[in-house]
Short mmCIF file of C-alpha atoms in Angstrom, two decimals:
data_model
loop_
_atom_site.label_atom_id
_atom_site.label_comp_id
_atom_site.label_asym_id
_atom_site.label_seq_id
_atom_site.Cartn_x
_atom_site.Cartn_y
_atom_site.Cartn_z
CA UNK A 1 -10.81 19.13 14.50
CA UNK A 2 -9.88 19.73 18.18
CA UNK A 3 -6.45 18.17 17.69
CA UNK A 4 -5.83 20.21 14.55
CA UNK A 5 -6.57 23.41 16.42
CA UNK A 6 -4.43 22.52 19.42
CA UNK A 7 -1.47 21.32 17.33
CA UNK A 8 -1.35 24.77 15.75
CA UNK A 9 -0.50 26.21 19.17
CA UNK A 10 2.72 24.20 19.15
CA UNK A 11 5.72 25.68 17.33
CA UNK A 12 5.69 24.53 13.67
CA UNK A 13 8.68 22.33 12.98
CA UNK A 14 9.05 21.34 16.62
CA UNK A 15 9.10 17.69 17.63
CA UNK A 16 6.05 18.38 19.82
CA UNK A 17 4.04 19.60 16.82
CA UNK A 18 5.18 16.64 14.72
CA UNK A 19 4.30 14.15 17.45
CA UNK A 20 0.89 15.78 17.81
CA UNK A 21 0.17 15.57 14.08
CA UNK A 22 1.42 11.99 13.87
CA UNK A 23 -0.66 10.95 16.88
CA UNK A 24 -3.76 12.43 15.27
CA UNK A 25 -3.16 10.50 12.03
CA UNK A 26 -2.57 7.20 13.83
CA UNK A 27 -5.64 7.74 15.99
CA UNK A 28 -7.76 8.23 12.88
CA UNK A 29 -6.32 5.08 11.32
CA UNK A 30 -7.21 3.18 14.48
CA UNK A 31 -10.74 4.43 13.96
CA UNK A 32 -10.87 3.07 10.41
CA UNK A 33 -9.54 5.83 8.15
CA UNK A 34 -6.87 5.17 5.52
CA UNK A 35 -3.67 6.99 4.63
CA UNK A 36 -5.15 7.17 1.13
CA UNK A 37 -7.71 9.63 2.52
CA UNK A 38 -5.02 12.34 2.51
CA UNK A 39 -4.29 12.31 6.24
CA UNK A 40 -0.62 13.18 5.80
CA UNK A 41 -1.31 15.71 3.04
CA UNK A 42 -3.39 17.68 5.56
CA UNK A 43 -0.31 18.27 7.74
CA UNK A 44 1.44 21.66 7.25
CA UNK A 45 4.13 21.31 4.61
CA UNK A 46 6.98 22.20 6.98
CA UNK A 47 6.17 19.21 9.20
CA UNK A 48 4.98 16.76 6.56
CA UNK A 49 8.21 14.78 5.81
CA UNK A 50 9.00 14.21 9.51
CA UNK A 51 5.40 13.31 10.33
CA UNK A 52 5.22 10.86 7.42
CA UNK A 53 8.38 9.12 8.60
CA UNK A 54 7.00 8.89 12.15
CA UNK A 55 3.67 7.49 11.00
CA UNK A 56 5.11 4.93 8.61
CA UNK A 57 7.71 3.76 11.14
CA UNK A 58 5.04 3.34 13.80
CA UNK A 59 2.61 1.51 11.51
CA UNK A 60 5.28 -0.89 10.28
CA UNK A 61 6.13 -1.79 13.89
CA UNK A 62 2.62 -3.15 14.38
CA UNK A 63 1.90 -4.32 17.92
CA UNK A 64 5.18 -3.34 19.58
CA UNK A 65 4.24 -0.03 21.18
CA UNK A 66 0.81 -1.22 22.32
CA UNK A 67 2.38 -4.29 23.96
CA UNK A 68 4.83 -2.06 25.84
CA UNK A 69 2.10 0.36 26.92
CA UNK A 70 -0.08 -2.50 28.17
CA UNK A 71 2.63 -3.20 30.74
CA UNK A 72 3.12 0.45 31.69
CA UNK A 73 -0.55 1.45 32.10
CA UNK A 74 -2.83 0.31 34.89
CA UNK A 75 -5.78 0.10 32.48
CA UNK A 76 -6.32 0.56 28.73
CA UNK A 77 -6.68 4.10 27.46
CA UNK A 78 -9.91 5.18 25.81
CA UNK A 79 -8.31 8.22 24.21
CA UNK A 80 -6.78 7.01 20.93
CA UNK A 81 -4.81 10.22 20.40
CA UNK A 82 -3.10 9.79 23.75
CA UNK A 83 -2.50 6.08 23.12
CA UNK A 84 -0.92 6.99 19.81
CA UNK A 85 1.20 9.81 21.25
CA UNK A 86 2.58 7.54 23.97
CA UNK A 87 3.25 4.79 21.44
CA UNK A 88 5.10 7.15 19.12
CA UNK A 89 7.21 8.50 21.98
CA UNK A 90 8.03 5.05 23.38
CA UNK A 91 9.10 3.80 19.93
CA UNK A 92 11.23 6.90 19.40
CA UNK A 93 12.85 6.50 22.83
CA UNK A 94 13.74 2.91 21.97
CA UNK A 95 15.23 3.81 18.59
CA UNK A 96 16.80 7.17 19.46
CA UNK A 97 17.78 6.88 23.10
CA UNK A 98 20.54 9.48 22.68
CA UNK A 99 17.84 12.20 22.45
CA UNK A 100 15.70 10.83 25.29
CA UNK A 101 15.43 14.11 27.21
CA UNK A 102 14.15 15.98 24.15
CA UNK A 103 11.69 13.23 23.25
CA UNK A 104 10.14 13.16 26.70
CA UNK A 105 9.90 16.92 27.08
CA UNK A 106 8.42 17.41 23.61
CA UNK A 107 5.87 14.61 24.10
CA UNK A 108 4.84 16.23 27.38
CA UNK A 109 4.49 19.57 25.57
CA UNK A 110 2.24 17.92 23.02
CA UNK A 111 0.13 16.31 25.75
CA UNK A 112 -0.18 19.69 27.48
CA UNK A 113 -2.16 20.99 24.48
CA UNK A 114 -4.60 18.06 24.53
CA UNK A 115 -7.79 17.85 26.61
CA UNK A 116 -6.82 20.86 28.72
CA UNK A 117 -3.51 19.25 29.63
CA UNK A 118 -4.94 16.68 32.01
CA UNK A 119 -2.70 13.91 30.60
CA UNK A 120 0.54 15.87 30.90
CA UNK A 121 1.63 14.16 34.13
CA UNK A 122 0.57 10.73 32.86
CA UNK A 123 2.63 11.20 29.70
CA UNK A 124 5.70 12.20 31.69
CA UNK A 125 5.28 9.31 34.12
CA UNK A 126 4.77 6.63 31.48
CA UNK A 127 7.77 7.74 29.44
CA UNK A 128 10.04 8.02 32.49
CA UNK A 129 9.00 4.54 33.60
CA UNK A 130 9.78 3.20 30.15
CA UNK A 131 13.27 4.70 30.35
CA UNK A 132 13.89 3.06 33.73
CA UNK A 133 12.49 -0.35 32.72
CA UNK A 134 13.33 -0.37 29.02
CA UNK A 135 15.51 -3.49 28.88
CA UNK A 136 13.07 -5.55 30.94
CA UNK A 137 10.01 -4.34 29.03
CA UNK A 138 11.51 -4.89 25.59
CA UNK A 139 12.60 -8.41 26.55
CA UNK A 140 9.16 -9.23 27.97
CA UNK A 141 7.31 -8.50 24.69
CA UNK A 142 9.96 -9.71 22.25
CA UNK A 143 8.57 -13.23 21.91
CA UNK A 144 4.93 -12.20 21.46
CA UNK A 145 3.90 -13.40 18.00
CA UNK A 146 2.34 -10.10 17.03
CA UNK A 147 5.43 -8.19 18.14
CA UNK A 148 7.91 -10.63 16.64
CA UNK A 149 6.39 -10.42 13.15
CA UNK A 150 4.75 -6.96 13.37
CA UNK A 151 1.55 -8.20 11.74
CA UNK A 152 -1.87 -9.12 13.15
CA UNK A 153 -1.99 -12.70 14.44
CA UNK A 154 -4.57 -13.81 11.85
CA UNK A 155 -2.38 -12.39 9.06
CA UNK A 156 0.64 -14.33 10.33
CA UNK A 157 -1.40 -17.56 10.37
CA UNK A 158 -2.59 -17.05 6.80
CA UNK A 159 0.93 -16.46 5.50
CA UNK A 160 2.28 -19.45 7.44
CA UNK A 161 -0.42 -21.68 5.96
CA UNK A 162 -0.09 -20.43 2.38
CA UNK A 163 3.71 -20.17 2.18
CA UNK A 164 5.21 -22.81 4.43
CA UNK A 165 8.77 -22.39 3.19
CA UNK A 166 8.89 -18.63 2.73
CA UNK A 167 6.48 -17.21 5.30
CA UNK A 168 9.18 -15.66 7.46
CA UNK A 169 10.77 -13.75 4.59
CA UNK A 170 7.34 -12.52 3.45
CA UNK A 171 6.52 -11.12 6.88
CA UNK A 172 9.96 -9.57 7.31
CA UNK A 173 9.68 -7.91 3.91
CA UNK A 174 6.35 -6.43 4.98
CA UNK A 175 8.14 -4.45 7.70
CA UNK A 176 10.83 -2.89 5.50
CA UNK A 177 11.00 0.22 3.36
CA UNK A 178 9.85 -0.59 -0.19
CA UNK A 179 12.19 -0.13 -3.16
CA UNK A 180 11.60 2.77 -5.52
CA UNK A 181 11.16 1.57 -9.10
CA UNK A 182 10.29 3.65 -12.15
CA UNK A 183 8.84 2.96 -15.59
CA UNK A 184 10.24 4.68 -18.68
CA UNK A 185 7.67 6.02 -21.14
CA UNK A 186 9.11 4.40 -24.27
CA UNK A 187 6.86 6.53 -26.49
CA UNK A 188 8.83 9.60 -25.47
CA UNK A 189 12.35 8.46 -24.63
CA UNK A 190 14.62 5.46 -24.30
CA UNK A 191 15.71 3.91 -21.05
CA UNK A 192 19.37 4.47 -21.96
CA UNK A 193 18.72 8.18 -22.52
CA UNK A 194 16.82 8.55 -19.25
CA UNK A 195 19.53 6.73 -17.28
CA UNK A 196 22.12 9.10 -18.75
CA UNK A 197 20.06 12.09 -17.60
CA UNK A 198 19.67 10.52 -14.17
CA UNK A 199 23.43 10.14 -13.87
CA UNK A 200 23.88 13.82 -14.76
CA UNK A 201 21.37 14.69 -12.03
CA UNK A 202 23.34 12.65 -9.48
CA UNK A 203 20.72 9.88 -9.23
CA UNK A 204 22.02 6.31 -9.01
CA UNK A 205 19.84 3.91 -10.96
CA UNK A 206 19.98 0.74 -13.02
CA UNK A 207 17.84 -0.96 -15.63
CA UNK A 208 15.45 -3.69 -14.54
CA UNK A 209 13.00 -5.71 -16.63
CA UNK A 210 11.80 -4.51 -20.02
CA UNK A 211 10.96 -0.87 -19.27
CA UNK A 212 11.92 -0.46 -15.62
CA UNK A 213 14.51 1.45 -13.62
CA UNK A 214 15.49 0.76 -10.00
CA UNK A 215 16.82 3.62 -7.89
CA UNK A 216 19.59 2.97 -5.38
CA UNK A 217 17.97 5.52 -3.05
CA UNK A 218 14.44 6.98 -3.19
CA UNK A 219 14.12 10.59 -4.36
CA UNK A 220 11.23 13.01 -4.70
CA UNK A 221 9.44 12.90 -8.04
CA UNK A 222 10.35 16.55 -8.59
CA UNK A 223 13.99 15.44 -8.80
CA UNK A 224 13.35 12.85 -11.52
CA UNK A 225 14.47 14.14 -14.95
CA UNK A 226 11.49 14.51 -17.27
CA UNK A 227 8.87 13.48 -14.72
CA UNK A 228 6.58 16.45 -15.36
CA UNK A 229 7.10 16.03 -19.12
CA UNK A 230 5.85 12.44 -18.95
CA UNK A 231 9.17 10.67 -19.58
CA UNK A 232 9.08 8.62 -16.38
CA UNK A 233 6.56 7.28 -13.84
CA UNK A 234 6.85 5.75 -10.41
CA UNK A 235 5.65 2.13 -10.52
CA UNK A 236 6.74 -0.90 -8.54
CA UNK A 237 8.63 -3.37 -10.70
CA UNK A 238 6.20 -6.13 -9.77
CA UNK A 239 3.31 -4.07 -11.14
CA UNK A 240 5.13 -3.71 -14.47
CA UNK A 241 4.58 -7.41 -15.18
CA UNK A 242 0.94 -6.67 -16.09
CA UNK A 243 1.54 -5.00 -19.45
CA UNK A 244 4.19 -7.56 -20.42
CA UNK A 245 1.99 -10.55 -19.59
CA UNK A 246 -1.20 -9.24 -21.21
CA UNK A 247 0.76 -7.97 -24.24
CA UNK A 248 -2.22 -7.01 -26.47
CA UNK A 249 -1.84 -6.84 -30.23
CA UNK A 250 -1.68 -3.54 -32.11
CA UNK A 251 -5.20 -2.20 -32.63
CA UNK A 252 -6.77 -4.52 -30.05
CA UNK A 253 -9.80 -3.51 -28.00
CA UNK A 254 -8.52 -3.52 -24.44
CA UNK A 255 -10.35 -3.09 -21.13
CA UNK A 256 -8.69 -2.11 -17.85
CA UNK A 257 -11.57 -2.99 -15.56
CA UNK A 258 -10.29 -1.58 -12.25
CA UNK A 259 -7.92 1.03 -13.56
CA UNK A 260 -7.23 3.74 -10.98
CA UNK A 261 -4.82 5.38 -10.53
CA UNK A 262 -3.88 4.41 -14.07
CA UNK A 263 -0.32 3.09 -13.89
CA UNK A 264 -1.05 -0.19 -15.66
CA UNK A 265 -3.37 1.57 -18.13
CA UNK A 266 -0.56 3.94 -19.06
CA UNK A 267 1.99 1.14 -19.38
CA UNK A 268 -0.24 -0.71 -21.84
CA UNK A 269 -0.65 2.45 -23.93
CA UNK A 270 3.07 3.26 -23.80
CA UNK A 271 3.97 -0.16 -25.21
CA UNK A 272 1.32 -0.68 -27.92
CA UNK A 273 -1.26 1.24 -29.97
CA UNK A 274 -4.57 -0.11 -28.66
CA UNK A 275 -8.13 1.15 -28.20
CA UNK A 276 -8.31 1.15 -24.42
CA UNK A 277 -11.26 1.64 -22.09
CA UNK A 278 -10.41 2.30 -18.44
CA UNK A 279 -13.05 1.84 -15.75
CA UNK A 280 -13.12 2.68 -12.08
CA UNK A 281 -16.05 2.79 -9.72
CA UNK A 282 -14.96 6.14 -8.24
CA UNK A 283 -15.37 9.37 -10.26
CA UNK A 284 -12.60 10.97 -8.18
CA UNK A 285 -10.22 8.12 -8.98
CA UNK A 286 -11.18 8.37 -12.65
CA UNK A 287 -9.99 11.95 -12.53
CA UNK A 288 -6.60 10.68 -11.33
CA UNK A 289 -6.46 8.34 -14.33
CA UNK A 290 -7.15 11.30 -16.64
CA UNK A 291 -4.46 13.40 -14.95
CA UNK A 292 -1.86 10.64 -15.21
CA UNK A 293 -2.67 10.02 -18.87
CA UNK A 294 -2.45 13.74 -19.60
CA UNK A 295 1.01 14.00 -18.03
CA UNK A 296 2.18 11.05 -20.15
CA UNK A 297 0.52 12.42 -23.31
CA UNK A 298 -1.66 9.32 -23.68
CA UNK A 299 -5.37 8.91 -24.29
CA UNK A 300 -8.03 6.36 -23.38
CA UNK A 301 -11.78 6.21 -22.85
CA UNK A 302 -12.23 6.65 -19.11
CA UNK A 303 -15.56 5.82 -17.48
CA UNK A 304 -16.74 5.89 -13.89
CA UNK A 305 -18.52 2.56 -13.59
CA UNK A 306 -18.62 -0.70 -11.66
CA UNK A 307 -17.22 -3.27 -14.08
CA UNK A 308 -19.64 -5.89 -12.69
CA UNK A 309 -22.62 -3.88 -13.93
CA UNK A 310 -21.82 -4.38 -17.60
CA UNK A 311 -25.12 -3.06 -18.96
CA UNK A 312 -24.25 0.38 -17.58
CA UNK A 313 -21.03 0.83 -19.58
CA UNK A 314 -20.52 -1.89 -22.23
CA UNK A 315 -21.22 -1.13 -25.91
CA UNK A 316 -21.77 -4.85 -26.71
CA UNK A 317 -18.49 -5.08 -28.64
CA UNK A 318 -16.25 -7.78 -27.08
CA UNK A 319 -12.74 -7.03 -25.90
CA UNK A 320 -9.62 -8.75 -27.21
CA UNK A 321 -7.77 -8.28 -23.92
CA UNK A 322 -8.91 -7.49 -20.38
CA UNK A 323 -6.86 -6.46 -17.37
CA UNK A 324 -8.62 -7.22 -14.08
CA UNK A 325 -6.47 -5.69 -11.33
CA UNK A 326 -9.08 -6.52 -8.71
CA UNK A 327 -9.68 -5.09 -5.23
CA UNK A 328 -7.89 -7.22 -2.64
CA UNK A 329 -6.46 -7.28 0.88
CA UNK A 330 -3.19 -5.73 -0.41
CA UNK A 331 -1.29 -8.23 1.74
CA UNK A 332 1.59 -8.17 -0.75
CA UNK A 333 2.16 -4.42 -0.43
CA UNK A 334 1.94 -3.97 3.35
CA UNK A 335 5.30 -2.21 3.52
CA UNK A 336 4.11 0.37 0.99
CA UNK A 337 0.70 0.73 2.69
CA UNK A 338 1.45 -0.10 6.35
CA UNK A 339 -1.96 1.12 7.49
CA UNK A 340 -3.40 -2.04 5.90
CA UNK A 341 -2.08 -4.07 8.84
CA UNK A 342 -4.22 -1.92 11.12
CA UNK A 343 -7.30 -1.66 8.90
CA UNK A 344 -7.72 -5.18 7.54
CA UNK A 345 -9.73 -7.82 9.40
CA UNK A 346 -9.65 -11.56 8.78
CA UNK A 347 -13.22 -11.39 7.47
CA UNK A 348 -11.98 -9.07 4.70
CA UNK A 349 -10.28 -11.99 2.94
CA UNK A 350 -13.59 -13.68 2.17
CA UNK A 351 -15.26 -10.33 1.45
CA UNK A 352 -12.67 -9.46 -1.19
CA UNK A 353 -12.80 -13.00 -2.58
CA UNK A 354 -16.55 -12.60 -3.20
CA UNK A 355 -15.98 -9.32 -5.04
CA UNK A 356 -13.19 -10.87 -7.11
CA UNK A 357 -15.44 -13.78 -8.05
CA UNK A 358 -18.19 -11.40 -9.17
CA UNK A 359 -15.73 -9.37 -11.28
CA UNK A 360 -14.30 -12.45 -12.98
CA UNK A 361 -17.74 -13.80 -13.84
CA UNK A 362 -18.89 -10.45 -15.22
CA UNK A 363 -15.79 -9.85 -17.33
CA UNK A 364 -16.06 -13.30 -18.88
CA UNK A 365 -19.18 -12.06 -20.63
CA UNK A 366 -17.37 -9.24 -22.46
CA UNK A 367 -14.26 -11.16 -23.58
CA UNK A 368 -14.01 -12.18 -27.24
CA UNK A 369 -13.34 -15.81 -28.26
CA UNK A 370 -9.58 -16.23 -28.30
CA UNK A 371 -9.26 -13.17 -26.07
CA UNK A 372 -6.97 -12.87 -23.05
CA UNK A 373 -7.91 -11.96 -19.48
CA UNK A 374 -5.17 -11.12 -16.97
CA UNK A 375 -6.27 -11.46 -13.35
CA UNK A 376 -4.10 -9.48 -10.92
CA UNK A 377 -3.95 -8.99 -7.16
CA UNK A 378 -1.36 -7.42 -4.87
CA UNK A 379 -2.06 -10.20 -2.35
CA UNK A 380 -0.13 -13.20 -1.06
CA UNK A 381 -3.23 -15.01 0.27
CA UNK A 382 -4.24 -18.09 -1.72
CA UNK A 383 -7.98 -17.44 -1.27
CA UNK A 384 -7.56 -14.39 -3.50
CA UNK A 385 -5.09 -16.00 -5.88
CA UNK A 386 -4.62 -19.69 -6.74
CA UNK A 387 -7.84 -20.86 -5.09
CA UNK A 388 -9.83 -18.06 -6.71
CA UNK A 389 -8.60 -19.02 -10.17
CA UNK A 390 -9.09 -22.76 -9.59
CA UNK A 391 -12.74 -22.13 -8.67
CA UNK A 392 -13.16 -19.79 -11.64
CA UNK A 393 -11.91 -22.42 -14.09
CA UNK A 394 -14.41 -24.89 -12.66
CA UNK A 395 -17.25 -22.43 -13.34
CA UNK A 396 -15.89 -21.44 -16.75
CA UNK A 397 -14.65 -24.47 -18.72
CA UNK A 398 -14.30 -22.24 -21.78
CA UNK A 399 -11.33 -20.51 -20.08
CA UNK A 400 -7.78 -21.88 -20.10
CA UNK A 401 -5.02 -20.89 -17.66
CA UNK A 402 -1.94 -20.22 -19.79
CA UNK A 403 0.41 -18.60 -17.26
CA UNK A 404 0.51 -18.13 -13.49
CA UNK A 405 3.00 -15.99 -11.57
CA UNK A 406 3.20 -15.42 -7.81
CA UNK A 407 5.63 -12.66 -6.89
CA UNK A 408 6.57 -12.47 -3.22
CA UNK A 409 7.83 -9.19 -1.73
CA UNK A 410 11.62 -8.84 -1.86
CA UNK A 411 14.31 -6.24 -2.49
CA UNK A 412 13.17 -5.69 -6.10
CA UNK A 413 9.38 -5.70 -5.96
CA UNK A 414 6.22 -6.01 -3.88
CA UNK A 415 3.97 -9.08 -3.78
CA UNK A 416 1.69 -9.68 -6.78
CA UNK A 417 -0.26 -12.56 -8.28
CA UNK A 418 -0.91 -12.91 -12.01
CA UNK A 419 -3.11 -15.43 -13.83
CA UNK A 420 -3.26 -15.14 -17.61
CA UNK A 421 -6.39 -16.79 -19.02
CA UNK A 422 -7.49 -17.37 -22.60
CA UNK A 423 -11.03 -17.89 -23.82
CA UNK A 424 -11.05 -20.97 -26.05
CA UNK A 425 -14.61 -20.60 -27.35
#
């Protein structure tokens, strides 16, 4: 709250105000909060786009700024806002050296409004020293593993172990801007019609997959023709595999067990007439499902429930098809959610794997004989993917693996894992 009050003293729209807001967000992430908690949405609208770009750029460059500051400071800083401000300014100086004077002066102005200004001189000194020693400092940290790959060391080791031939491309992809893919609501329009409208609106796009569209350049959703009428949705192309792989029959009873925010739920309903139940453990996230379905003019039974606790929500009628898009480390979508590199710990891999195991075992009880279960993660770690399914099949001999797909992040899509299972008895 102190930082919010002080940042209001700075001129809205100024680089100082933007640095102050961005430093506050990064400090809160360092303390365990997530971007999903609305941290950027709390920034005044005039500063929001610039602050978002600052935050995402900083988070994607995991480790670099802290490694530089470790060489510039005599001892580690306890103040996470100040650490974040200095990191943001150092990264900006490195990438936009032509505006160095403005960056330094505005960072000092931001520091002057924090903690009664007692770090103003320190901020100026650190940034001036970086300018003088930039080439030497950058060279000295370049070969550090964390800096080189911009991921935590444990994360790098996991990817190296699980993807021996492609680990470098996976990590590099995790530091890039994600593509912007869309999904056409085929109940309301055709892809050809929407692409024609996009061309008229000056938006470059091309067809991809069965129902998808890939934009050449990202745009705001308000610029997408028919977005508010439900003609189009933003959804990564990799996520669009779910509805195609599960492919329930007309009239089937379908369960989306971990449904929020509802993109895969909606895609299933857009493609086929089914009786769909969507669950999510969070009532707030269930509201987002309802809102998304309303925009798309679709309907489903939405319940706030933990899918593992089947007695609290199941009507004892088995499902013909189940989508289990389970909680995971999100290691395949790090570029889209760069705060995950800061929030995840190595112990989280096993923690998520336990939850996934519990979900799979519970959902097996509500699947009809001959029914299909599609297990999905947005992870590239084998503990959550191939190993999880191998152990599941050992516990459940009545289940048969009929299709397995591992998507790795690239220019077209994020990283996803799919395992399509059929109950034989």
